[in-house]
Coordinates of N, CA and C in Angstrom, one line a residue:
X224 N 50.8 56.3 155.5 CA 51.5 55.1 155.6 C 52.9 55.3 156.2
X225 N 53.3 56.5 156.5 CA 54.6 56.8 157.0 C 54.7 56.7 158.5
X226 N 53.6 56.5 159.2 CA 53.5 56.4 160.6 C 54.4 55.3 161.2
X227 N 54.4 54.1 160.6 CA 55.2 53.0 161.2 C 56.7 53.3 161.2
X228 N 57.1 54.1 160.2 CA 58.5 54.5 160.1 C 58.9 55.5 161.2
X229 N 58.0 56.4 161.5 CA 58.3 57.4 162.5 C 58.7 56.9 163.8
X230 N 58.0 55.9 164.4 CA 58.5 55.3 165.7 C 59.9 54.7 165.6
X231 N 60.2 54.1 164.4 CA 61.5 53.5 164.3 C 62.6 54.6 164.2
X232 N 62.3 55.7 163.5 CA 63.3 56.8 163.5 C 63.5 57.4 164.8
X233 N 62.4 57.6 165.6 CA 62.5 58.2 166.9 C 63.3 57.2 167.8
X234 N 63.1 56.0 167.7 CA 63.8 55.0 168.5 C 65.3 55.0 168.1
X235 N 65.6 55.2 166.8 CA 67.0 55.3 166.4 C 67.7 56.5 166.9
X236 N 67.0 57.6 166.9 CA 67.5 58.9 167.4 C 67.8 58.7 168.9
X237 N 66.9 58.1 169.6 CA 67.1 57.9 171.1 C 68.3 57.0 171.3
X238 N 68.3 55.9 170.5 CA 69.4 54.9 170.7 C 70.8 55.4 170.4
X239 N 70.8 56.2 169.3 CA 72.1 56.8 168.9 C 72.5 58.0 169.7
X240 N 71.5 58.8 170.1 CA 71.7 59.9 171.0 C 72.4 61.1 170.4
X241 N 73.0 61.0 169.2 CA 73.7 62.1 168.6 C 74.0 61.8 167.1
X242 N 74.4 62.9 166.4 CA 74.7 62.7 165.0 C 76.0 61.9 164.8
X243 N 76.4 61.9 163.6 CA 77.7 61.2 163.2 C 78.9 62.1 163.6
X244 N 80.0 61.5 164.0 CA 81.2 62.2 164.3 C 82.3 61.6 163.5
X245 N 83.3 62.4 163.1 CA 84.4 61.8 162.4 C 85.4 61.0 163.2
X246 N 85.8 59.9 162.6 CA 86.9 59.1 163.2 C 88.1 59.1 162.1
X247 N 89.2 59.5 162.5 CA 90.4 59.5 161.6 C 91.4 58.5 162.1
X248 N 92.1 57.8 161.1 CA 93.1 56.9 161.4 C 94.4 57.4 160.9
X249 N 95.3 57.8 161.8 CA 96.6 58.4 161.4 C 97.5 57.4 160.7
X250 N 97.5 56.2 161.0 CA 98.4 55.2 160.4 C 98.1 55.0 158.9
X251 N 96.8 55.0 158.5 CA 96.5 54.7 157.1 C 95.9 55.9 156.4
X252 N 95.7 57.0 157.2 CA 95.2 58.3 156.6 C 93.8 58.2 156.0
X253 N 92.9 57.6 156.7 CA 91.5 57.5 156.2 C 90.6 58.1 157.3
X254 N 89.4 58.4 156.9 CA 88.3 59.0 157.7 C 87.0 58.3 157.5
X255 N 86.2 58.3 158.5 CA 84.8 57.8 158.3 C 84.0 58.4 159.4
X256 N 82.7 58.7 159.2 CA 81.8 59.3 160.2 C 81.0 58.2 160.8
X257 N 81.0 58.2 162.2 CA 80.4 57.1 163.0 C 79.4 57.7 163.9
X258 N 78.2 57.0 164.1 CA 77.2 57.5 165.0 C 77.8 57.6 166.5
X259 N 77.6 58.7 167.1 CA 78.1 58.9 168.4 C 77.5 57.9 169.5
X260 N 76.3 57.4 169.3 CA 75.7 56.5 170.2 C 76.3 55.1 170.3
X261 N 77.2 54.8 169.4 CA 77.9 53.5 169.5 C 79.0 53.5 170.4
X262 N 79.4 52.4 171.0 CA 80.4 52.3 172.1 C 81.7 51.8 171.4
X263 N 82.7 52.5 171.5 CA 84.0 52.1 171.0 C 84.6 50.9 171.8
X264 N 85.1 50.0 171.0 CA 85.7 48.8 171.6 C 87.2 49.0 171.7
X265 N 87.9 48.1 172.3 CA 89.4 48.3 172.4 C 90.0 48.2 171.0
X266 N 90.8 49.2 170.6 CA 91.4 49.2 169.3 C 92.5 48.2 169.2
X267 N 92.7 47.7 168.0 CA 93.8 46.7 167.8 C 95.2 47.3 168.1
X268 N 96.1 46.5 168.6 CA 97.4 47.0 168.9 C 98.2 47.6 167.7
X269 N 97.9 47.1 166.5 CA 98.6 47.6 165.4 C 98.1 49.0 164.8
X270 N 97.1 49.5 165.4 CA 96.6 50.8 165.0 C 95.9 50.9 163.7
X271 N 95.4 49.8 163.2 CA 94.9 49.8 161.8 C 93.4 50.3 161.8
X272 N 92.7 50.4 162.9 CA 91.3 50.8 162.8 C 90.6 50.8 164.2
X273 N 89.3 50.6 164.1 CA 88.5 50.7 165.4 C 87.2 50.0 165.1
X274 N 86.6 49.5 166.2 CA 85.3 48.9 166.1 C 84.4 49.5 167.2
X275 N 83.1 49.5 166.9 CA 82.1 50.1 167.8 C 80.9 49.1 167.9
X276 N 80.1 49.1 169.0 CA 78.9 48.3 169.1 C 77.8 49.1 169.7
X277 N 76.6 48.7 169.4 CA 75.5 49.3 170.1 C 75.5 48.8 171.5
X278 N 74.7 49.5 172.4 CA 74.7 49.1 173.8 C 74.2 47.7 174.0
X279 N 73.3 47.2 173.1 CA 72.8 45.9 173.3 C 73.6 44.8 172.5
X280 N 74.7 45.3 171.8 CA 75.6 44.4 171.1 C 75.0 43.9 169.8
X281 N 73.9 44.3 169.3 CA 73.3 43.8 168.1 C 73.8 44.5 166.8
X282 N 74.4 45.7 167.0 CA 74.9 46.4 165.8 C 76.4 46.5 166.0
X283 N 77.2 46.3 164.9 CA 78.6 46.4 165.0 C 79.1 47.2 163.8
X284 N 80.0 48.1 164.0 CA 80.6 48.9 162.9 C 82.1 48.8 163.1
X285 N 82.8 48.4 162.1 CA 84.3 48.3 162.2 C 84.9 49.0 161.0
X286 N 86.1 49.6 161.2 CA 86.9 50.2 160.1 C 88.3 49.7 160.3
X287 N 89.0 49.6 159.2 CA 90.4 49.2 159.2 C 91.1 49.7 158.0
X288 N 92.5 49.7 158.1 CA 93.3 50.0 156.9 C 94.4 48.9 156.8
X289 N 95.0 48.8 155.6 CA 96.0 47.7 155.4 C 96.9 48.2 154.3
X290 N 98.2 47.8 154.4 CA 99.2 48.1 153.4 C 99.2 46.9 152.4
X291 N 98.5 45.8 152.7 CA 98.5 44.6 151.8 C 97.0 44.3 151.6
X292 N 96.4 45.0 150.7 CA 94.9 44.8 150.6 C 94.5 43.4 150.3
X293 N 93.5 42.9 151.1 CA 92.9 41.6 150.8 C 92.1 41.6 149.6
X294 N 91.5 42.8 149.2 CA 90.7 42.9 148.0 C 91.5 42.5 146.8
X295 N 92.7 43.0 146.7 CA 93.5 42.7 145.6 C 94.0 41.3 145.5
X296 N 94.0 40.6 146.6 CA 94.4 39.2 146.6 C 93.3 38.2 146.2
X297 N 92.1 38.7 146.2 CA 90.9 37.8 145.8 C 90.7 37.8 144.3
X298 N 90.0 36.8 143.8 CA 89.8 36.7 142.3 C 88.9 37.8 141.8
X299 N 88.0 38.3 142.7 CA 87.0 39.4 142.3 C 86.5 40.0 143.6
X300 N 85.9 41.2 143.4 CA 85.2 41.8 144.6 C 84.2 40.9 145.2
X301 N 83.5 40.1 144.4 CA 82.5 39.2 145.0 C 83.2 38.1 145.8
X302 N 84.3 37.7 145.4 CA 85.1 36.7 146.2 C 85.5 37.3 147.5
X303 N 85.9 38.5 147.5 CA 86.3 39.2 148.8 C 85.1 39.3 149.7
X304 N 84.0 39.7 149.2 CA 82.8 39.9 150.0 C 82.4 38.5 150.6
X305 N 82.4 37.5 149.8 CA 82.0 36.1 150.3 C 83.0 35.7 151.4
X306 N 84.3 35.9 151.2 CA 85.3 35.5 152.2 C 85.1 36.3 153.5
X307 N 84.9 37.6 153.5 CA 84.7 38.3 154.7 C 83.3 38.1 155.3
X308 N 82.3 37.9 154.5 CA 80.9 37.8 155.1 C 80.8 36.5 155.9
X309 N 81.6 35.5 155.7 CA 81.5 34.3 156.5 C 81.9 34.5 157.9
X310 N 82.6 35.6 158.2 CA 83.0 35.9 159.6 C 81.9 36.8 160.3
X311 N 81.0 37.4 159.5 CA 80.1 38.4 160.1 C 78.7 38.2 159.9
X312 N 78.2 37.6 158.8 CA 76.8 37.7 158.4 C 75.9 36.9 159.3
X313 N 76.0 35.7 159.4 CA 75.2 34.8 160.2 C 73.7 35.2 160.3
X314 N 73.1 35.5 159.2 CA 71.7 35.8 159.2 C 71.3 37.3 159.4
X315 N 72.3 38.1 159.7 CA 72.1 39.5 159.8 C 72.5 40.2 158.5
X316 N 72.1 41.5 158.4 CA 72.5 42.3 157.3 C 74.0 42.7 157.4
X317 N 74.7 42.5 156.4 CA 76.2 42.7 156.3 C 76.4 43.7 155.2
X318 N 77.1 44.8 155.5 CA 77.4 45.8 154.5 C 78.9 46.1 154.6
X319 N 79.6 46.1 153.5 CA 81.0 46.4 153.5 C 81.4 47.3 152.3
X320 N 82.3 48.3 152.6 CA 82.8 49.1 151.5 C 84.3 49.2 151.7
X321 N 85.1 49.0 150.6 CA 86.5 49.1 150.7 C 87.0 50.0 149.7
X322 N 87.9 50.9 150.1 CA 88.6 51.8 149.2 C 90.0 51.2 149.0
X323 N 90.5 51.2 147.7 CA 91.9 50.8 147.5 C 92.6 51.9 146.7
X324 N 93.8 52.2 147.2 CA 94.6 53.3 146.6 C 96.1 53.1 146.8
X325 N 96.8 53.1 145.7 CA 98.3 52.9 145.8 C 98.7 51.8 146.7
X326 N 98.1 50.6 146.6 CA 98.5 49.5 147.3 C 98.0 49.4 148.8
X327 N 97.2 50.4 149.2 CA 96.6 50.4 150.5 C 95.1 50.3 150.4
X328 N 94.5 49.8 151.5 CA 93.0 49.8 151.5 C 92.5 50.4 152.8
X329 N 91.3 50.9 152.8 CA 90.6 51.3 154.0 C 89.2 50.7 153.8
X330 N 88.6 50.2 154.8 CA 87.3 49.6 154.7 C 86.4 49.8 155.9
X331 N 85.1 49.6 155.7 CA 84.1 49.7 156.8 C 83.2 48.6 156.6
X332 N 82.8 48.0 157.7 CA 81.8 46.9 157.8 C 80.7 47.3 158.8
X333 N 79.5 47.2 158.4 CA 78.4 47.4 159.3 C 77.5 46.2 159.3
X334 N 77.2 45.7 160.5 CA 76.4 44.4 160.6 C 75.3 44.7 161.6
X335 N 74.0 44.4 161.2 CA 72.9 44.7 162.1 C 71.7 43.7 161.8
X336 N 70.8 43.5 162.7 CA 69.7 42.6 162.6 C 68.7 43.1 161.5
X337 N 68.1 42.2 160.8 CA 67.1 42.5 159.8 C 66.0 43.4 160.4
X338 N 65.6 43.2 161.7 CA 64.6 43.9 162.4 C 64.9 45.4 162.5
X339 N 66.2 45.8 162.4 CA 66.6 47.2 162.5 C 66.9 47.8 161.1
X340 N 66.5 47.1 160.0 CA 66.8 47.6 158.7 C 66.3 49.0 158.4
X341 N 65.1 49.3 158.8 CA 64.5 50.6 158.5 C 65.3 51.7 158.9
X342 N 66.0 51.6 160.0 CA 66.9 52.6 160.6 C 68.3 52.5 160.1
X343 N 68.9 51.3 160.2 CA 70.3 51.1 159.9 C 70.7 51.1 158.4
X344 N 69.7 50.8 157.5 CA 70.0 51.0 156.1 C 70.4 52.4 155.8
X345 N 69.6 53.3 156.4 CA 69.9 54.8 156.1 C 71.2 55.2 156.8
X346 N 71.4 54.8 158.0 CA 72.7 55.1 158.7 C 73.9 54.5 158.0
X347 N 73.8 53.3 157.5 CA 74.9 52.7 156.8 C 75.2 53.4 155.6
X348 N 74.2 53.9 154.8 CA 74.5 54.7 153.6 C 75.3 55.9 154.0
X349 N 75.0 56.6 155.1 CA 75.7 57.8 155.5 C 77.1 57.4 155.9
X350 N 77.3 56.4 156.7 CA 78.6 56.0 157.2 C 79.5 55.6 156.0
X351 N 79.0 54.7 155.1 CA 79.8 54.2 154.0 C 80.1 55.4 153.0
X352 N 79.2 56.3 152.8 CA 79.4 57.4 152.0 C 80.5 58.4 152.5
X353 N 80.7 58.3 153.8 CA 81.7 59.2 154.4 C 83.1 58.6 154.4
X354 N 83.3 57.3 154.1 CA 84.6 56.7 154.1 C 85.5 57.4 153.0
X355 N 86.6 57.9 153.4 CA 87.4 58.7 152.5 C 88.9 58.7 152.9
X356 N 89.8 58.9 151.9 CA 91.2 59.1 152.2 C 91.5 60.5 152.6
X357 N 92.5 60.7 153.3 CA 93.0 62.1 153.6 C 92.4 62.7 154.8
X358 N 92.4 64.0 154.8 CA 92.0 64.7 156.0 C 90.5 64.8 156.2
X359 N 90.1 65.2 157.3 CA 88.7 65.4 157.8 C 88.0 66.3 156.8

């Protein structure tokens, strides 16, 4: 019964073309590992993060930092998730992880179609698990 998963994994390997590579943000001092096959978008002028997209535009990965964490301004983590998901989810799978430390935050959001769940659930776990403060 593992055969249907094998073509999906092979497709993901071909689509991504490479393993994860570290992205570091000097302004907020956080790191995250990103699939090399994603295409970097123009970074924001304020230097708080970076976004990437798949070649077909169906998968988006974004990271950011902030000195005024939005998580702390919300009534609960669930309220924060509901507030941010309205910008991204639109029927797709939406995953977000936010670290908060000493009044700063670093976060990652991964958004992908349900049809790619078999591959991107696993990749998202790796990416989210790699989000960290400090050095590489």
